[in-house]
CSV table of C-alpha atoms and ligand atoms in Angstrom, one decimal:
chain,number,residue,atom,x,y,z
A,205,MET,CA,-20.6,25.3,49.6
A,206,THR,CA,-19.6,21.6,49.8
A,207,ILE,CA,-18.6,20.2,53.1
A,208,THR,CA,-15.9,17.7,52.6
A,209,ASP,CA,-15.6,14.7,54.9
A,210,PRO,CA,-12.7,15.4,57.3
A,211,VAL,CA,-12.1,11.7,58.2
A,212,PRO,CA,-9.7,10.7,55.4
A,213,GLU,CA,-7.4,13.7,56.1
A,214,LEU,CA,-7.5,13.2,59.8
A,215,CYS,CA,-6.8,9.5,59.3
A,216,ARG,CA,-3.8,10.3,57.1
A,217,ILE,CA,-2.3,12.6,59.8
A,218,LEU,CA,-3.0,10.1,62.6
A,219,CYS,CA,-1.5,7.2,60.7
A,220,ASP,CA,1.6,9.0,59.6
A,221,ASP,CA,4.3,7.2,61.7
A,222,ALA,CA,7.0,9.1,59.8
A,223,SER,CA,5.8,12.4,61.0
A,224,PRO,CA,8.0,14.1,63.6
A,225,ASN,CA,4.9,15.9,65.0
A,226,LEU,CA,3.3,13.6,67.5
A,227,ALA,CA,1.2,16.4,69.0
A,228,LEU,CA,-0.4,17.1,65.7
A,229,ARG,CA,-1.3,13.4,65.4
A,230,PHE,CA,-2.9,13.6,68.9
A,231,ARG,CA,-4.9,16.5,67.7
A,232,ALA,CA,-6.2,14.5,64.7
A,233,LEU,CA,-7.0,11.7,67.1
A,234,PHE,CA,-9.1,14.0,69.4
A,235,SER,CA,-11.0,15.2,66.3
A,236,LEU,CA,-11.7,11.7,65.2
A,237,LYS,CA,-12.8,10.7,68.7
A,238,HIS,CA,-15.3,13.5,68.7
A,239,LEU,CA,-16.7,12.3,65.4
A,240,ALA,CA,-16.7,8.6,66.6
A,241,THR,CA,-18.6,9.6,69.7
A,242,GLN,CA,-21.3,11.0,67.4
A,243,GLY,CA,-21.7,7.7,65.7
A,244,ASN,CA,-19.4,8.2,62.8
A,245,THR,CA,-18.2,4.6,62.0
A,246,SER,CA,-15.6,5.7,59.6
A,247,ALA,CA,-14.0,7.7,62.4
A,248,VAL,CA,-14.0,4.5,64.5
A,249,GLU,CA,-12.3,2.7,61.7
A,250,ALA,CA,-9.7,5.5,61.2
A,251,ILE,CA,-8.7,5.4,64.8
A,252,ALA,CA,-8.4,1.6,64.7
A,253,ALA,CA,-6.3,1.8,61.5
A,254,ALA,CA,-3.6,3.6,63.5
A,255,PHE,CA,-2.9,0.5,65.7
A,256,VAL,CA,-0.1,-0.3,63.2
A,257,SER,CA,1.9,2.6,64.7
A,258,ASN,CA,5.1,1.9,66.6
A,259,SER,CA,4.3,4.5,69.4
A,260,ALA,CA,2.9,2.8,72.5
A,261,LEU,CA,1.8,6.2,73.7
A,262,LEU,CA,-0.3,6.8,70.6
A,263,LYS,CA,-1.7,3.3,70.5
A,264,HIS,CA,-2.8,3.4,74.2
A,265,GLU,CA,-4.5,6.7,73.5
A,266,LEU,CA,-6.3,5.1,70.4
A,267,ALA,CA,-7.6,2.4,72.7
A,268,TYR,CA,-8.7,4.9,75.3
A,269,CYS,CA,-10.6,7.0,72.7
A,270,LEU,CA,-12.3,3.9,71.3
A,271,GLY,CA,-13.4,3.0,74.8
A,272,GLN,CA,-15.0,6.4,75.2
A,273,SER,CA,-16.7,6.4,71.8
A,274,LYS,CA,-19.7,4.3,73.0
A,275,GLN,CA,-19.6,2.5,69.6
A,276,PHE,CA,-19.7,-1.3,69.7
A,277,SER,CA,-18.0,-1.4,66.3
A,278,ALA,CA,-14.9,-0.5,68.2
A,279,ALA,CA,-15.0,-3.8,70.2
A,280,ALA,CA,-13.4,-6.1,67.5
A,281,PRO,CA,-10.2,-4.1,67.1
A,282,LEU,CA,-9.9,-3.6,70.9
A,283,GLN,CA,-10.3,-7.4,71.4
A,284,ALA,CA,-7.5,-8.0,68.9
A,285,VAL,CA,-5.2,-5.6,70.7
A,286,LEU,CA,-6.0,-7.2,74.1
A,287,GLN,CA,-5.1,-10.6,72.7
A,288,ASP,CA,-1.9,-9.6,71.0
A,289,GLU,CA,0.9,-11.1,73.1
A,290,ALA,CA,3.5,-9.0,71.2
A,291,GLU,CA,1.8,-5.7,72.0
A,292,ASP,CA,3.0,-3.4,74.8
A,293,SER,CA,1.2,-4.1,78.1
A,294,MET,CA,0.1,-0.5,78.5
A,295,VAL,CA,-1.7,-0.7,75.2
A,296,ARG,CA,-3.3,-4.1,76.0
A,297,HIS,CA,-4.4,-2.7,79.4
A,298,GLU,CA,-6.1,0.2,77.7
A,299,ALA,CA,-7.8,-2.1,75.2
A,300,GLY,CA,-9.2,-4.2,78.1
A,301,GLU,CA,-10.3,-1.2,80.0
A,302,ALA,CA,-12.0,0.2,76.8
A,303,LEU,CA,-14.0,-2.9,76.4
A,304,GLY,CA,-15.3,-2.3,80.0
A,305,ALA,CA,-16.0,1.3,79.2
A,306,LEU,CA,-18.0,0.3,76.2
A,307,GLY,CA,-20.0,-2.0,78.5
A,308,HIS,CA,-19.4,-4.7,75.8
A,309,THR,CA,-21.1,-7.7,77.4
A,310,PRO,CA,-20.1,-10.1,74.5
A,311,SER,CA,-16.5,-9.5,75.6
A,312,LEU,CA,-17.1,-10.7,79.1
A,313,GLU,CA,-15.8,-14.2,78.5
A,314,LEU,CA,-12.6,-12.9,76.9
A,315,LEU,CA,-12.0,-10.4,79.7
A,316,ARG,CA,-12.6,-13.1,82.3
A,317,SER,CA,-10.0,-15.3,80.6
A,318,TYR,CA,-7.3,-12.7,81.4
A,319,ILE,CA,-8.0,-12.5,85.1
A,320,GLY,CA,-4.9,-14.1,86.6
A,321,HIS,CA,-2.7,-13.3,83.6
A,322,LYS,CA,1.0,-13.2,84.4
A,323,GLU,CA,1.1,-9.4,83.7
A,324,GLU,CA,-0.6,-7.8,86.7
A,325,VAL,CA,-1.7,-4.8,84.8
A,326,ILE,CA,-3.6,-6.9,82.3
A,327,SER,CA,-5.1,-9.2,84.9
A,328,GLN,CA,-6.2,-6.3,87.1
A,329,THR,CA,-7.6,-4.3,84.2
A,330,CYS,CA,-9.7,-7.2,83.1
A,331,GLU,CA,-10.9,-7.9,86.6
A,332,LEU,CA,-12.1,-4.2,86.7
A,333,ALA,CA,-13.6,-4.3,83.3
A,334,VAL,CA,-15.6,-7.4,84.2
A,335,ALA,CA,-16.7,-5.9,87.5
A,336,ARG,CA,-17.8,-2.7,85.7
A,337,ILE,CA,-19.9,-4.5,83.1
A,338,GLU,CA,-21.5,-6.7,85.8
A,339,TRP,CA,-22.2,-3.6,88.0
A,340,GLU,CA,-23.9,-1.9,85.1
A,341,ALA,CA,-26.3,-4.8,84.8
A,342,SER,CA,-26.9,-5.0,88.6
A,343,GLU,CA,-29.8,-3.8,90.7
A,344,ALA,CA,-27.4,-1.6,92.7
A,345,ALA,CA,-26.7,0.4,89.5
A,346,LYS,CA,-30.4,1.3,89.4
A,347,THR,CA,-30.8,2.2,93.0
A,348,GLU,CA,-27.5,3.8,94.1
A,349,LEU,CA,-27.6,7.6,94.4
A,350,LEU,CA,-24.4,8.8,92.6
A,351,GLN,CA,-23.5,12.5,92.8
A,352,THR,CA,-23.4,14.0,89.3
A,353,SER,CA,-19.8,14.2,88.3
A,354,ALA,CA,-18.1,17.2,86.8
A,355,PHE,CA,-16.2,14.8,84.5
A,356,ALA,CA,-17.7,13.4,81.3
A,357,SER,CA,-15.3,10.5,81.0
A,358,ILE,CA,-16.5,6.9,81.2
A,359,ASP,CA,-14.4,5.6,84.1
A,360,PRO,CA,-13.2,2.1,85.0
A,361,ALA,CA,-15.6,2.2,88.0
A,362,PRO,CA,-18.4,4.5,89.0
A,363,PRO,CA,-17.8,6.6,92.2
A,364,LEU,CA,-19.1,5.3,95.5
A,365,PRO,CA,-22.5,6.7,96.2
A,366,GLY,CA,-22.7,9.9,98.3
A,367,THR,CA,-24.2,13.3,98.4
A,368,VAL,CA,-22.4,16.7,98.4
A,369,LYS,CA,-23.0,16.8,102.2
A,370,GLU,CA,-21.7,13.2,102.8
A,371,VAL,CA,-17.9,13.8,102.5
A,372,ASP,CA,-15.6,11.8,104.6
A,373,CYS,CA,-12.2,11.8,102.9
A,374,ALA,CA,-10.5,9.9,105.8
A,375,LYS,CA,-12.9,7.1,105.4
A,376,LEU,CA,-12.6,7.1,101.6
A,377,GLN,CA,-8.8,7.1,101.9
A,378,MET,CA,-9.0,4.0,104.1
A,379,LYS,CA,-11.1,2.2,101.5
A,380,LEU,CA,-8.8,3.4,98.7
A,381,ASN,CA,-5.7,1.9,100.3
A,382,ASP,CA,-7.3,-1.2,101.8
A,383,GLN,CA,-5.8,-4.1,99.8
A,384,SER,CA,-8.3,-6.6,101.4
A,385,VAL,CA,-11.1,-4.8,99.5
A,386,PRO,CA,-11.8,-5.8,95.9
A,387,LEU,CA,-10.0,-3.5,93.4
A,388,PHE,CA,-13.3,-2.3,91.9
A,389,GLU,CA,-14.5,-0.9,95.3
A,390,ARG,CA,-11.1,0.8,95.8
A,391,TYR,CA,-11.5,2.4,92.4
A,392,ARG,CA,-15.0,3.5,93.4
A,393,ALA,CA,-13.4,5.3,96.4
A,394,MET,CA,-10.9,6.8,94.0
A,395,PHE,CA,-13.5,8.3,91.7
A,396,ARG,CA,-15.6,9.5,94.6
A,397,LEU,CA,-12.5,11.4,95.9
A,398,ARG,CA,-11.9,12.8,92.5
A,399,ASP,CA,-15.5,14.1,92.4
A,400,ILE,CA,-15.1,15.7,95.8
A,401,ALA,CA,-12.0,17.4,94.4
A,402,SER,CA,-11.0,19.3,97.6
A,403,PRO,CA,-7.3,19.7,98.7
A,404,GLU,CA,-8.1,17.1,101.4
A,405,ALA,CA,-9.4,14.7,98.7
A,406,ILE,CA,-6.3,15.3,96.6
A,407,ASP,CA,-4.1,14.4,99.6
A,408,ALA,CA,-6.1,11.3,100.2
A,409,LEU,CA,-5.6,10.3,96.5
A,410,ALA,CA,-1.9,11.1,96.6
A,411,SER,CA,-1.6,8.4,99.3
A,412,GLY,CA,-2.5,5.9,96.6
A,413,LEU,CA,0.7,6.6,94.8
A,414,ASP,CA,2.5,4.3,97.3
A,415,ASP,CA,0.3,1.3,96.3
A,416,PRO,CA,2.1,-1.8,95.1
A,417,SER,CA,0.0,-2.0,91.9
A,418,ALA,CA,1.4,0.1,89.0
A,419,LEU,CA,-2.1,0.0,87.5
A,420,PHE,CA,-3.6,1.6,90.6
A,421,ARG,CA,-0.8,4.2,90.8
A,422,HIS,CA,-1.3,5.1,87.1
A,423,GLU,CA,-5.0,5.6,87.7
A,424,ILE,CA,-4.3,8.0,90.6
A,425,ALA,CA,-2.1,10.0,88.2
A,426,PHE,CA,-4.8,9.9,85.5
A,427,VAL,CA,-7.4,11.3,88.0
A,428,PHE,CA,-5.0,14.1,88.9
A,429,GLY,CA,-4.8,14.9,85.2
A,430,GLN,CA,-8.6,15.2,85.2
A,431,LEU,CA,-8.6,17.4,88.3
A,432,SER,CA,-5.8,19.7,86.9
A,433,ASP,CA,-5.3,21.1,90.3
A,434,PRO,CA,-1.9,22.7,91.2
A,435,HIS,CA,-2.3,21.1,94.7
A,436,SER,CA,-1.3,17.7,93.1
A,437,ILE,CA,1.9,19.1,91.5
A,438,PRO,CA,4.4,17.9,94.3
A,439,ALA,CA,3.0,14.3,94.2
A,440,LEU,CA,3.0,14.2,90.4
A,441,ILE,CA,6.6,15.5,90.1
A,442,LYS,CA,7.7,12.9,92.6
A,443,ALA,CA,6.1,10.1,90.5
A,444,ALA,CA,7.1,11.5,87.1
A,445,GLY,CA,10.7,12.1,88.1
A,446,ASN,CA,11.2,8.7,89.8
A,447,LYS,CA,13.2,6.7,87.2
A,448,SER,CA,12.5,3.4,89.1
A,449,GLU,CA,8.7,4.0,88.8
A,450,ALA,CA,6.9,2.0,86.1
A,451,SER,CA,6.9,4.0,82.8
A,452,MET,CA,3.1,3.7,82.6
A,453,VAL,CA,2.8,5.6,85.8
A,454,ARG,CA,5.5,8.2,84.9
A,455,HIS,CA,3.8,8.8,81.6
A,456,GLU,CA,0.5,9.4,83.3
A,457,ALA,CA,2.1,11.8,85.8
A,458,VAL,CA,3.8,13.7,83.0
A,459,GLU,CA,0.5,14.0,81.1
A,460,ALA,CA,-1.3,15.1,84.3
A,461,LEU,CA,1.3,17.8,84.9
A,462,GLY,CA,0.8,19.0,81.3
A,463,SER,CA,-2.9,19.5,82.1
A,464,ILE,CA,-2.1,21.9,84.9
A,465,ALA,CA,-1.7,25.4,83.6
A,466,ASP,CA,1.1,26.4,86.0
A,467,GLU,CA,4.4,27.9,85.0
A,468,ARG,CA,6.2,25.8,87.6
A,469,VAL,CA,5.6,22.6,85.7
A,470,GLU,CA,7.1,23.7,82.4
A,471,GLU,CA,10.8,23.3,83.3
A,472,PHE,CA,10.0,19.8,84.5
A,473,LEU,CA,8.2,18.9,81.3
A,474,LYS,CA,11.2,20.1,79.3
A,475,GLU,CA,13.4,17.8,81.4
A,476,TYR,CA,11.0,14.8,80.9
A,477,ALA,CA,11.0,15.5,77.1
A,478,LYS,CA,14.7,14.3,77.2
A,479,ASP,CA,14.0,11.2,79.3
A,480,GLU,CA,15.4,7.9,78.2
A,481,GLU,CA,12.0,6.2,78.3
A,482,ARG,CA,10.2,6.8,75.0
A,483,VAL,CA,6.7,6.9,76.5
A,484,VAL,CA,7.8,9.5,79.0
A,485,ARG,CA,9.5,11.6,76.4
A,486,GLU,CA,6.5,11.5,74.1
A,487,SER,CA,4.1,12.3,76.9
A,488,ALA,CA,6.1,15.4,77.7
A,489,GLU,CA,6.2,16.4,74.1
A,490,VAL,CA,2.4,16.2,73.8
A,491,ALA,CA,2.0,17.9,77.2
A,492,LEU,CA,4.2,20.8,76.2
A,493,ASP,CA,2.1,21.2,73.1
A,494,MET,CA,-1.1,21.3,75.2
A,495,ALA,CA,0.4,23.8,77.6
A,496,GLU,CA,1.4,26.0,74.6
A,497,PHE,CA,-2.2,25.7,73.3
A,498,GLU,CA,-3.6,26.7,76.8
A,499,ARG,CA,-1.5,29.9,76.7
A,500,SER,CA,-2.4,30.7,73.1
A,501,GLY,CA,-6.0,31.1,74.1
A,502,GLN,CA,-7.3,29.1,71.1
A,503,LEU,CA,-10.7,27.5,71.7
A,504,GLU,CA,-10.3,24.0,70.6
A,505,TYR,CA,-7.3,21.7,71.0
A,506,ALA,CA,-8.6,19.3,68.3
A,507,LEU,CA,-8.1,20.0,64.6
A,508,ILE,CA,-11.8,20.5,64.0
A,509,PRO,CA,-14.2,22.3,66.3
A,510,GLN,CA,-15.7,20.0,68.9
A,511,SER,CA,-19.1,21.6,68.3
A,512,ALA,CA,-19.1,20.6,64.6
B,639,FE2,FE1,-4.7,3.5,81.5
B,640,FE2,FE1,-2.2,6.8,79.8
């Protein structure tokens, strides 16, 4: 039996901007991400090829996947996206964050040049990416005792150190919301709270949804998506349904709701699928597909088995 290379077909599906089936394209992307993470450079190229799409939602997910791929060959297309002034700021943000996730030291100078950029989300993203790369090379990274996380993602910041027994959500909440503390430290408190994952930790995280920074608020929603805990539903619905909230935050809240297998969220997702903001609509469309998949009991959301 001959095993055909799945990359060309996955690339064709992913790059088909005329397709009405965005969820299918996301499935193709997740399959390519899996291959890329295993070192398949043509999968990295296939993901980067889809940056010509006109969907900001899809493009920001491409950047996220490239950042998680651990492949330095993804750095050049990510740098190009970050530098593209005509690109959507959510996509540029994700490209900057991805360079940090790759730990791409050669990008440090470029990332530093965006600190202070007029778009706060780009400036803050690059500040975090620089801090992340610098932290990785630091002595602290070698000596700090980080609790093993239940999440496999490469995050914009490592959690604050702490053991299972050292849990002080009130103290972490104070650090999370303290605007006099560098953003990187506040993100470390955020990821520590995520890893604690108790209802108290979720309430502490929800307090961050009042932060003045849209980047910060969207990351709280992202973390809620990872936790997929019904306890976060009220806070997520408040953010997702708030039409004056930044679309990047609303999108992330919609996606997070989609990751929570709870019948209460479906009616909200159907409503968001009709939203006037494209990125919110598309997020709801993909979220509904994922919820459908959860119910169907299929094993893999991606188009090819993750264990392949
Ligand atoms: Fe993001
Ligand atoms: Fe996002």
